[in-house]
Amino acid sequence: MEKLQSLRGMVDLLPEQMPLWQQIEATVRAQFERAALREIRTPLLEVTELFARGIGEATDVVGKEMYTFLDRGERSCTLRPEGTASVVRAALQHGLLSQGAQRLWYTGPMFRYERPQAGRQRQFHQVGIELLGFADTRSDAEAIAIAWDLLMELGVGGLALELNSLGDPADRAAYRTTLVSWLQQHQEQLDADSRERITTNPLRILDSKNTDTQAVLAEAPLLIDSLSEASRERFDAVLRSLDALEIPYQLNPRLVRGLDYYTHTAFEITSSQLGAQATVCGGGRYDGLIEQLGGPPTAAIGWAIGLERLVLLLAQAQAAGTVALAPPTPDVYLVSRGEQAERQALVLSRQLRQAGRSVELDLTRAAFGKQLKRADRSGAPWAVVIGEGEAEQGVVLLKDLRRGGNAAEAVSLEQRLSAEQLMKALSRS
Ligand code: ATP
Ligand code: MG
């Protein structure tokens, strides 16, 4: 039979990769707890309209990248391409906002039909926060600081924060008019994609990855020059808060999110240690989104970090020796041979686990020597051996694998113990 393969862009995470993921997840959890954020989990599958309204029809994500299909009830469903729309939907559906402002975080797989490459997959993972119901400029700085400190704590190097203000919808409407007329005058110098966007999503053109288009855009009018006095003051207040937190930033007037519900602060955190996909974290304020999804007008800010890119960075750091990570090992490797002994080992492994020990039970029935080799390789500090003799006497042989080095030479470090004595000996170790 032909072997089956995973779908393109859908990536397996193998056991040897998991310690790094788990370490990241544990750090994320600990940092978020300290920031008084509460976890929320939402379904992977949502009605398509949620993303059409919550991300915007004119975006690449909704226009080109979504996994959308009809379910058996003929409803259009979409695998979530990001977390914010779902979190806002859930908050509205369950009335969380009527209980007050919400400080939330989430993590999990996201799905986008993109061209797979390093740091870009079709199923990938994000971790993100959403501060719903916060308008104060300190919440912009706090949200950024939580991302920045998390990346620092994890040991990501070469970090840079890029920042812009998109102003409020009126500022942007004014800018849009200015920009569109400028773009129309320079139409023939733009790439085909960008030309198409002049009518659909002109702000997104500023984000174009086409280098010729980028060169032309160097001369384009800037959003920051269209900001009202109030928006400019607001942005200055955010910058002062970041100064107080001593978080360095670079202003990037070309950093945009093309939709009307994105307001004021927009930011990205990049790492110079990533290749082409340098952005680890993207976020910003979205004061118009909650209303767009049927809720009351509510100020909010959030961000998302791509975990695969984080893993790439930390795997590099690990290889270079700047971040260390010990793989988890069992406390006890349990070796047995002979029918009665094997049964006792099965029972003992369960007792040890119930007593809080991690145990690997050798199920191979191989010769003692082979089982003991595997015990050594497992990294466990202790091997417990039950042979026919031990089984008969109701004892076990405890071997100290750490000091003995090679288990075969550890004979002097063995002791025969009853199950009860074993429990005691292990609880002292
Ligand atoms: P990009 O410009 O790299 O496509 P984006 O603007 O689409 O990024 P966001 O929607 O802001 O990204 O998502 C936040 C983060 O999620 C990104 O900075 C990145 O780290 C990660 N991310 C986005 N798409 C993918 C993907 N297809 N594979 C892996 N990670 C991704
Ligand atoms: Mg993208």
Short mmCIF file of C-alpha atoms and ligand atoms in Angstrom, two decimals:
data_model
loop_
_atom_site.label_atom_id
_atom_site.label_comp_id
_atom_site.label_asym_id
_atom_site.label_seq_id
_atom_site.Cartn_x
_atom_site.Cartn_y
_atom_site.Cartn_z
CA MET A 1 0.00 0.00 0.00
CA GLU A 2 1.14 3.53 -0.74
CA LYS A 3 2.03 5.54 2.37
CA LEU A 4 -0.09 8.57 3.08
CA GLN A 5 1.45 12.00 3.59
CA SER A 6 0.28 15.02 5.53
CA LEU A 7 -1.23 17.85 3.48
CA ARG A 8 1.18 20.49 2.14
CA GLY A 9 1.91 23.16 4.75
CA MET A 10 0.47 21.02 7.57
CA VAL A 11 3.36 20.19 9.85
CA ASP A 12 3.83 17.40 12.39
CA LEU A 13 5.46 18.32 15.68
CA LEU A 14 7.54 15.31 16.63
CA PRO A 15 8.32 14.25 20.21
CA GLU A 16 11.90 15.54 19.98
CA GLN A 17 10.60 19.00 19.10
CA MET A 18 8.05 19.18 21.89
CA PRO A 19 10.29 20.15 24.85
CA LEU A 20 11.05 23.47 23.17
CA TRP A 21 7.36 24.08 22.43
CA GLN A 22 6.41 23.14 25.97
CA GLN A 23 9.04 25.44 27.42
CA ILE A 24 7.70 28.32 25.32
CA GLU A 25 4.15 27.52 26.35
CA ALA A 26 5.10 27.36 30.03
CA THR A 27 6.87 30.73 29.83
CA VAL A 28 3.89 32.25 28.00
CA ARG A 29 1.50 30.99 30.66
CA ALA A 30 3.65 32.24 33.54
CA GLN A 31 4.13 35.70 31.97
CA PHE A 32 0.44 36.05 31.20
CA GLU A 33 -0.54 35.05 34.71
CA ARG A 34 1.72 37.77 36.05
CA ALA A 35 0.03 40.24 33.70
CA ALA A 36 -3.43 39.28 35.01
CA LEU A 37 -4.54 37.92 31.63
CA ARG A 38 -7.11 35.14 31.53
CA GLU A 39 -7.10 32.35 28.95
CA ILE A 40 -9.95 31.89 26.48
CA ARG A 41 -10.42 28.98 24.05
CA THR A 42 -12.66 29.23 21.04
CA PRO A 43 -13.57 26.72 18.29
CA LEU A 44 -11.28 26.24 15.29
CA LEU A 45 -14.28 26.41 12.98
CA GLU A 46 -16.49 29.49 12.71
CA VAL A 47 -19.08 30.87 10.31
CA THR A 48 -17.27 32.47 7.37
CA GLU A 49 -19.01 35.79 7.89
CA LEU A 50 -17.16 36.29 11.18
CA PHE A 51 -13.85 36.62 9.35
CA ALA A 52 -15.29 38.48 6.38
CA ARG A 53 -16.52 41.13 8.84
CA GLY A 54 -13.80 40.75 11.46
CA ILE A 55 -10.72 40.77 9.22
CA GLY A 56 -12.14 42.40 6.09
CA GLU A 57 -13.00 41.21 2.59
CA ALA A 58 -10.23 43.32 1.04
CA THR A 59 -7.41 41.62 2.97
CA ASP A 60 -5.19 38.83 1.61
CA VAL A 61 -6.24 36.64 4.52
CA VAL A 62 -9.94 36.76 3.63
CA GLY A 63 -9.51 37.21 -0.12
CA LYS A 64 -6.98 34.46 -0.79
CA GLU A 65 -5.94 32.49 2.25
CA MET A 66 -8.97 31.06 4.03
CA TYR A 67 -9.96 27.40 4.28
CA THR A 68 -13.65 27.81 3.56
CA PHE A 69 -16.15 25.06 2.80
CA LEU A 70 -19.83 24.17 3.11
CA ASP A 71 -20.62 21.78 5.95
CA ARG A 72 -23.26 19.06 5.66
CA GLY A 73 -25.90 21.61 6.60
CA GLU A 74 -24.82 23.86 3.68
CA ARG A 75 -23.44 26.54 6.03
CA SER A 76 -20.28 28.31 4.91
CA CYS A 77 -17.63 27.51 7.52
CA THR A 78 -14.02 28.65 7.81
CA LEU A 79 -11.05 27.30 9.76
CA ARG A 80 -9.92 30.28 11.81
CA PRO A 81 -7.04 32.18 10.15
CA GLU A 82 -6.39 34.25 13.30
CA GLY A 83 -7.68 34.62 16.85
CA THR A 84 -9.04 38.12 17.37
CA ALA A 85 -12.38 37.82 15.55
CA SER A 86 -13.23 34.61 17.44
CA VAL A 87 -12.29 36.07 20.81
CA VAL A 88 -14.43 39.13 20.20
CA ARG A 89 -17.33 36.96 19.00
CA ALA A 90 -17.09 34.81 22.13
CA ALA A 91 -16.86 37.86 24.41
CA LEU A 92 -20.00 39.31 22.81
CA GLN A 93 -21.89 36.01 22.68
CA HIS A 94 -21.34 35.37 26.40
CA GLY A 95 -21.77 38.95 27.57
CA LEU A 96 -18.24 39.20 28.95
CA LEU A 97 -18.03 42.89 28.14
CA SER A 98 -21.08 43.70 30.27
CA GLN A 99 -19.03 42.39 33.22
CA GLY A 100 -16.34 44.98 32.51
CA ALA A 101 -13.15 45.28 30.52
CA GLN A 102 -11.51 41.97 29.64
CA ARG A 103 -7.83 41.03 29.65
CA LEU A 104 -7.67 37.83 27.60
CA TRP A 105 -5.12 35.54 25.99
CA TYR A 106 -5.35 32.56 23.67
CA THR A 107 -3.16 30.10 21.85
CA GLY A 108 -3.73 27.44 19.22
CA PRO A 109 -3.54 26.49 15.56
CA MET A 110 -4.53 28.91 12.78
CA PHE A 111 -5.07 28.08 9.12
CA ARG A 112 -4.09 30.06 6.04
CA TYR A 113 -3.73 28.76 2.50
CA GLU A 114 -0.32 30.30 1.79
CA ARG A 115 2.79 29.18 -0.06
CA PRO A 116 4.72 27.16 2.54
CA GLN A 117 8.33 28.15 3.25
CA ALA A 118 10.52 28.54 6.33
CA GLY A 119 8.40 30.29 8.97
CA ARG A 120 5.27 30.11 6.81
CA GLN A 121 2.87 27.17 6.99
CA ARG A 122 -0.76 26.45 6.25
CA GLN A 123 -1.47 25.28 9.76
CA PHE A 124 0.58 27.36 12.18
CA HIS A 125 0.24 28.43 15.79
CA GLN A 126 -0.24 31.77 17.41
CA VAL A 127 -0.35 33.03 20.92
CA GLY A 128 -2.03 36.36 21.43
CA ILE A 129 -3.62 38.77 23.85
CA GLU A 130 -6.72 40.94 23.54
CA LEU A 131 -7.39 43.82 25.93
CA LEU A 132 -11.08 44.58 25.37
CA GLY A 133 -12.57 47.78 26.75
CA PHE A 134 -9.32 49.72 27.25
CA ALA A 135 -8.88 53.15 25.66
CA ASP A 136 -6.15 54.57 27.91
CA THR A 137 -2.83 55.11 26.11
CA ARG A 138 -1.11 53.13 28.86
CA SER A 139 -2.94 50.02 27.62
CA ASP A 140 -1.15 50.41 24.26
CA ALA A 141 2.18 50.56 26.08
CA GLU A 142 1.25 47.73 28.42
CA ALA A 143 0.20 45.45 25.55
CA ILE A 144 3.48 46.15 23.74
CA ALA A 145 5.49 45.63 26.93
CA ILE A 146 3.88 42.23 27.54
CA ALA A 147 4.94 41.08 24.05
CA TRP A 148 8.39 42.61 24.33
CA ASP A 149 9.09 41.13 27.77
CA LEU A 150 7.83 37.71 26.75
CA LEU A 151 10.22 37.63 23.77
CA MET A 152 13.08 38.89 25.96
CA GLU A 153 12.31 36.35 28.67
CA LEU A 154 12.38 33.57 26.08
CA GLY A 155 15.81 34.74 24.97
CA VAL A 156 14.94 35.94 21.44
CA GLY A 157 17.76 38.10 20.13
CA GLY A 158 17.90 41.00 17.67
CA LEU A 159 14.47 42.36 18.55
CA ALA A 160 13.17 45.58 17.04
CA LEU A 161 9.82 47.27 17.65
CA GLU A 162 8.32 49.21 14.76
CA LEU A 163 5.49 51.53 15.47
CA ASN A 164 3.01 53.75 13.67
CA SER A 165 -0.26 55.52 14.32
CA LEU A 166 -3.18 55.06 11.95
CA GLY A 167 -5.19 57.80 13.62
CA ASP A 168 -8.97 57.59 13.86
CA PRO A 169 -11.37 56.83 10.99
CA ALA A 170 -11.70 60.51 10.08
CA ASP A 171 -7.90 60.91 9.88
CA ARG A 172 -7.72 57.87 7.69
CA ALA A 173 -10.55 58.95 5.40
CA ALA A 174 -8.65 62.21 4.83
CA TYR A 175 -5.42 60.33 4.18
CA ARG A 176 -7.11 57.86 1.89
CA THR A 177 -8.26 60.67 -0.40
CA THR A 178 -4.75 62.18 -0.48
CA LEU A 179 -3.14 58.80 -1.07
CA VAL A 180 -5.55 57.62 -3.78
CA SER A 181 -5.01 60.74 -5.85
CA TRP A 182 -1.23 60.37 -5.49
CA LEU A 183 -1.42 56.66 -6.42
CA GLN A 184 -3.54 57.41 -9.47
CA GLN A 185 -0.87 59.82 -10.69
CA HIS A 186 1.79 57.09 -10.27
CA GLN A 187 -0.33 54.17 -11.41
CA GLU A 188 1.84 52.97 -14.27
CA GLN A 189 4.84 52.61 -11.94
CA LEU A 190 3.04 50.19 -9.58
CA ASP A 191 2.88 46.39 -9.77
CA ALA A 192 -0.38 44.83 -10.98
CA ASP A 193 -1.56 43.76 -7.50
CA SER A 194 -1.02 47.21 -6.09
CA ARG A 195 -2.77 48.87 -9.03
CA GLU A 196 -5.83 46.75 -8.33
CA ARG A 197 -5.79 47.79 -4.67
CA ILE A 198 -6.04 51.53 -5.46
CA THR A 199 -9.81 51.16 -5.37
CA THR A 200 -10.20 48.23 -2.95
CA ASN A 201 -7.60 48.76 -0.22
CA PRO A 202 -5.18 51.61 -1.03
CA LEU A 203 -3.53 51.67 2.41
CA ARG A 204 -2.42 48.08 2.00
CA ILE A 205 -0.33 49.13 -1.03
CA LEU A 206 2.08 50.81 1.41
CA ASP A 207 2.74 47.33 2.75
CA SER A 208 3.63 45.91 -0.69
CA LYS A 209 6.55 43.50 -0.77
CA ASN A 210 7.32 44.41 -4.42
CA THR A 211 10.65 46.26 -4.38
CA ASP A 212 9.92 48.46 -7.44
CA THR A 213 6.62 49.51 -5.89
CA GLN A 214 8.40 50.19 -2.61
CA ALA A 215 10.85 52.49 -4.40
CA VAL A 216 8.00 54.48 -5.94
CA LEU A 217 6.19 54.68 -2.61
CA ALA A 218 9.18 56.31 -0.93
CA GLU A 219 7.74 59.57 -2.28
CA ALA A 220 4.11 58.94 -1.30
CA PRO A 221 2.36 61.15 1.26
CA LEU A 222 2.46 59.78 4.82
CA LEU A 223 -0.47 58.96 7.08
CA ILE A 224 1.26 60.53 10.03
CA ASP A 225 0.97 63.91 8.27
CA SER A 226 -2.82 63.51 8.04
CA LEU A 227 -3.32 62.88 11.77
CA SER A 228 -5.50 65.30 13.72
CA GLU A 229 -4.04 67.18 16.67
CA ALA A 230 -5.80 64.80 19.11
CA SER A 231 -4.52 61.65 17.37
CA ARG A 232 -1.00 63.02 17.29
CA GLU A 233 -1.15 63.81 21.00
CA ARG A 234 -2.44 60.35 21.71
CA PHE A 235 0.44 58.81 19.79
CA ASP A 236 2.93 61.00 21.68
CA ALA A 237 1.48 59.76 24.97
CA VAL A 238 2.02 56.14 23.88
CA LEU A 239 5.61 56.95 22.91
CA ARG A 240 6.22 58.64 26.29
CA SER A 241 4.93 55.52 28.08
CA LEU A 242 7.28 53.34 26.02
CA ASP A 243 10.13 55.71 26.91
CA ALA A 244 9.23 55.32 30.59
CA LEU A 245 9.35 51.53 30.15
CA GLU A 246 12.67 51.89 28.32
CA ILE A 247 11.41 49.88 25.37
CA PRO A 248 13.23 51.06 22.23
CA TYR A 249 11.18 51.65 19.08
CA GLN A 250 11.52 52.81 15.51
CA LEU A 251 8.76 54.84 13.94
CA ASN A 252 7.68 53.26 10.67
CA PRO A 253 5.23 55.49 8.80
CA ARG A 254 4.63 52.69 6.27
CA LEU A 255 3.34 50.20 8.81
CA VAL A 256 -0.39 49.95 8.08
CA ARG A 257 -3.44 47.85 8.60
CA GLY A 258 -5.80 48.69 5.83
CA LEU A 259 -9.19 48.45 7.51
CA ASP A 260 -11.30 51.09 9.15
CA TYR A 261 -11.63 49.37 12.48
CA TYR A 262 -7.89 49.53 13.05
CA THR A 263 -7.16 52.77 14.85
CA HIS A 264 -4.20 54.61 16.32
CA THR A 265 -1.33 52.35 17.44
CA ALA A 266 -0.10 49.67 15.01
CA PHE A 267 3.12 47.77 15.67
CA GLU A 268 5.32 44.87 14.68
CA ILE A 269 8.20 43.20 16.46
CA THR A 270 10.86 41.72 14.20
CA SER A 271 14.02 39.75 14.87
CA SER A 272 17.16 40.28 12.81
CA GLN A 273 17.86 36.58 13.36
CA LEU A 274 14.93 35.49 11.16
CA GLY A 275 15.29 35.40 7.39
CA ALA A 276 12.64 36.71 5.03
CA GLN A 277 9.78 36.12 7.51
CA ALA A 278 11.24 38.50 10.09
CA THR A 279 8.03 39.48 11.88
CA VAL A 280 7.45 37.55 15.09
CA CYS A 281 4.64 39.68 16.51
CA GLY A 282 2.00 41.91 14.93
CA GLY A 283 -0.64 43.93 16.67
CA GLY A 284 -2.46 47.13 17.23
CA ARG A 285 -5.51 48.97 18.38
CA TYR A 286 -8.88 48.07 16.86
CA ASP A 287 -11.41 50.45 18.42
CA GLY A 288 -13.90 49.85 15.60
CA LEU A 289 -13.92 46.04 15.46
CA ILE A 290 -16.28 45.17 18.29
CA GLU A 291 -18.97 47.40 16.84
CA GLN A 292 -18.28 45.87 13.42
CA LEU A 293 -19.09 42.47 14.94
CA GLY A 294 -22.39 43.66 16.40
CA GLY A 295 -21.25 44.86 19.84
CA PRO A 296 -21.27 48.28 21.47
CA PRO A 297 -18.48 50.69 20.47
CA THR A 298 -15.55 49.41 22.54
CA ALA A 299 -11.88 50.37 22.53
CA ALA A 300 -9.48 47.44 22.32
CA ILE A 301 -5.91 46.48 21.55
CA GLY A 302 -4.18 43.17 20.95
CA TRP A 303 -1.36 41.30 19.25
CA ALA A 304 -0.37 37.85 18.04
CA ILE A 305 2.98 36.09 18.03
CA GLY A 306 3.70 33.34 15.48
CA LEU A 307 4.97 30.37 17.48
CA GLU A 308 6.74 28.62 14.57
CA ARG A 309 8.93 31.68 14.06
CA LEU A 310 9.63 31.78 17.78
CA VAL A 311 10.56 28.10 17.73
CA LEU A 312 12.91 28.71 14.76
CA LEU A 313 14.64 31.47 16.70
CA LEU A 314 14.97 29.50 19.89
CA ALA A 315 16.12 26.35 18.09
CA GLN A 316 18.91 28.47 16.57
CA ALA A 317 19.78 29.84 20.00
CA GLN A 318 19.81 26.31 21.40
CA ALA A 319 22.11 25.08 18.62
CA ALA A 320 24.42 28.04 19.33
CA GLY A 321 24.36 27.19 23.03
CA THR A 322 22.87 30.50 24.16
CA VAL A 323 19.63 28.87 25.35
CA ALA A 324 19.84 25.50 27.10
CA LEU A 325 17.09 22.95 27.30
CA ALA A 326 17.25 19.54 28.95
CA PRO A 327 14.86 16.95 27.50
CA PRO A 328 12.54 15.42 30.10
CA THR A 329 13.56 11.98 31.36
CA PRO A 330 11.68 9.43 33.49
CA ASP A 331 12.59 9.05 37.17
CA VAL A 332 12.55 5.28 36.93
CA TYR A 333 13.11 2.79 34.12
CA LEU A 334 11.44 -0.49 34.99
CA VAL A 335 13.05 -3.72 33.75
CA SER A 336 11.48 -7.16 34.19
CA ARG A 337 11.65 -10.65 32.78
CA GLY A 338 9.55 -13.77 33.42
CA GLU A 339 5.80 -13.99 33.68
CA GLN A 340 5.42 -13.28 37.39
CA ALA A 341 8.04 -10.55 37.36
CA GLU A 342 6.41 -8.83 34.36
CA ARG A 343 3.06 -8.79 36.10
CA GLN A 344 4.65 -7.32 39.24
CA ALA A 345 6.43 -4.70 37.18
CA LEU A 346 3.16 -3.65 35.60
CA VAL A 347 1.60 -3.24 39.05
CA LEU A 348 4.66 -1.46 40.45
CA SER A 349 4.83 1.00 37.55
CA ARG A 350 1.29 2.06 38.35
CA GLN A 351 2.01 2.39 42.08
CA LEU A 352 5.06 4.53 41.37
CA ARG A 353 3.08 6.76 39.02
CA GLN A 354 0.32 7.11 41.61
CA ALA A 355 3.04 8.17 44.05
CA GLY A 356 4.04 10.94 41.63
CA ARG A 357 7.05 9.34 39.93
CA SER A 358 7.46 9.23 36.17
CA VAL A 359 8.10 5.69 35.05
CA GLU A 360 9.00 4.06 31.77
CA LEU A 361 8.03 0.39 31.81
CA ASP A 362 10.01 -1.79 29.42
CA LEU A 363 7.47 -3.90 27.55
CA THR A 364 9.85 -5.65 25.16
CA ARG A 365 10.52 -8.91 27.05
CA ALA A 366 14.08 -8.64 25.71
CA ALA A 367 17.13 -10.00 27.55
CA PHE A 368 18.13 -8.10 30.71
CA GLY A 369 21.22 -6.67 29.05
CA LYS A 370 19.16 -5.12 26.25
CA GLN A 371 16.58 -3.72 28.64
CA LEU A 372 19.31 -2.22 30.81
CA LYS A 373 20.92 -0.56 27.80
CA ARG A 374 17.61 1.09 27.07
CA ALA A 375 17.36 2.11 30.74
CA ASP A 376 20.70 3.89 30.35
CA ARG A 377 19.63 5.61 27.16
CA SER A 378 16.37 6.79 28.74
CA GLY A 379 18.33 9.14 30.99
CA ALA A 380 16.47 7.89 34.08
CA PRO A 381 18.52 8.16 37.29
CA TRP A 382 17.12 4.86 38.57
CA ALA A 383 16.50 1.43 37.09
CA VAL A 384 14.26 -0.96 38.95
CA VAL A 385 14.83 -4.58 37.97
CA ILE A 386 12.54 -7.50 38.69
CA GLY A 387 13.74 -10.95 37.66
CA GLU A 388 12.23 -14.30 38.50
CA GLY A 389 14.26 -14.50 41.74
CA GLU A 390 13.11 -11.09 42.92
CA ALA A 391 9.54 -11.84 41.96
CA GLU A 392 9.58 -14.95 44.06
CA GLN A 393 11.00 -13.15 47.09
CA GLY A 394 8.72 -10.16 46.60
CA VAL A 395 11.60 -7.70 46.26
CA VAL A 396 13.03 -5.50 43.53
CA LEU A 397 16.55 -4.55 42.58
CA LEU A 398 17.20 -0.82 42.61
CA LYS A 399 20.11 0.33 40.46
CA ASP A 400 21.60 3.80 40.62
CA LEU A 401 22.28 4.65 37.00
CA ARG A 402 23.69 8.12 37.62
CA ARG A 403 26.76 7.19 39.64
CA GLY A 404 27.19 3.87 37.90
CA GLY A 405 27.45 5.47 34.46
CA ASN A 406 27.02 2.34 32.38
CA ALA A 407 24.28 0.22 33.96
CA ALA A 408 26.22 -2.97 33.37
CA GLU A 409 28.96 -1.72 35.70
CA ALA A 410 26.62 -0.49 38.38
CA VAL A 411 26.54 -3.73 40.32
CA SER A 412 27.97 -2.25 43.52
CA LEU A 413 25.27 0.36 43.54
CA GLU A 414 22.43 -2.11 43.61
CA GLN A 415 20.22 -2.91 46.53
CA ARG A 416 17.37 -5.36 47.01
CA LEU A 417 14.31 -3.70 48.47
CA SER A 418 10.69 -4.47 49.17
CA ALA A 419 8.15 -2.39 47.25
CA GLU A 420 7.58 -0.37 50.39
CA GLN A 421 11.30 0.28 50.91
CA LEU A 422 11.58 1.21 47.25
CA MET A 423 8.88 3.86 47.59
CA LYS A 424 10.69 5.29 50.61
CA ALA A 425 14.10 5.22 48.90
CA LEU A 426 12.72 7.01 45.85
CA SER A 427 10.85 9.60 47.87
CA ARG A 428 14.17 10.49 49.59
CA SER A 429 16.02 10.83 46.28
P1 ATP B 1 3.14 38.06 7.18
O1 ATP B 1 3.34 39.42 6.64
O2 ATP B 1 4.41 37.38 7.61
O3 ATP B 1 2.27 37.19 6.31
P2 ATP B 1 0.82 38.71 8.71
O4 ATP B 1 0.72 40.17 8.68
O5 ATP B 1 -0.02 37.89 7.80
O6 ATP B 1 2.35 38.26 8.56
P3 ATP B 1 -0.46 38.51 11.28
O7 ATP B 1 -1.77 38.21 10.69
O8 ATP B 1 -0.19 39.85 11.89
O9 ATP B 1 0.69 38.19 10.21
O10 ATP B 1 -0.07 37.35 12.32
C1 ATP B 1 0.80 37.56 13.43
C2 ATP B 1 1.99 36.63 13.36
O11 ATP B 1 1.62 35.30 13.06
C3 ATP B 1 3.00 36.96 12.29
O12 ATP B 1 3.85 38.00 12.70
C4 ATP B 1 3.74 35.67 12.14
O13 ATP B 1 4.71 35.52 13.16
C5 ATP B 1 2.65 34.64 12.35
N1 ATP B 1 2.15 34.12 11.05
C6 ATP B 1 1.26 34.68 10.22
N2 ATP B 1 1.03 33.88 9.14
C7 ATP B 1 1.80 32.76 9.33
C8 ATP B 1 2.00 31.55 8.60
N3 ATP B 1 1.35 31.32 7.46
N4 ATP B 1 2.86 30.64 9.09
C9 ATP B 1 3.52 30.85 10.24
N5 ATP B 1 3.37 31.97 10.99
C10 ATP B 1 2.53 32.92 10.55
MG MG B 2 0.28 37.02 5.94
#
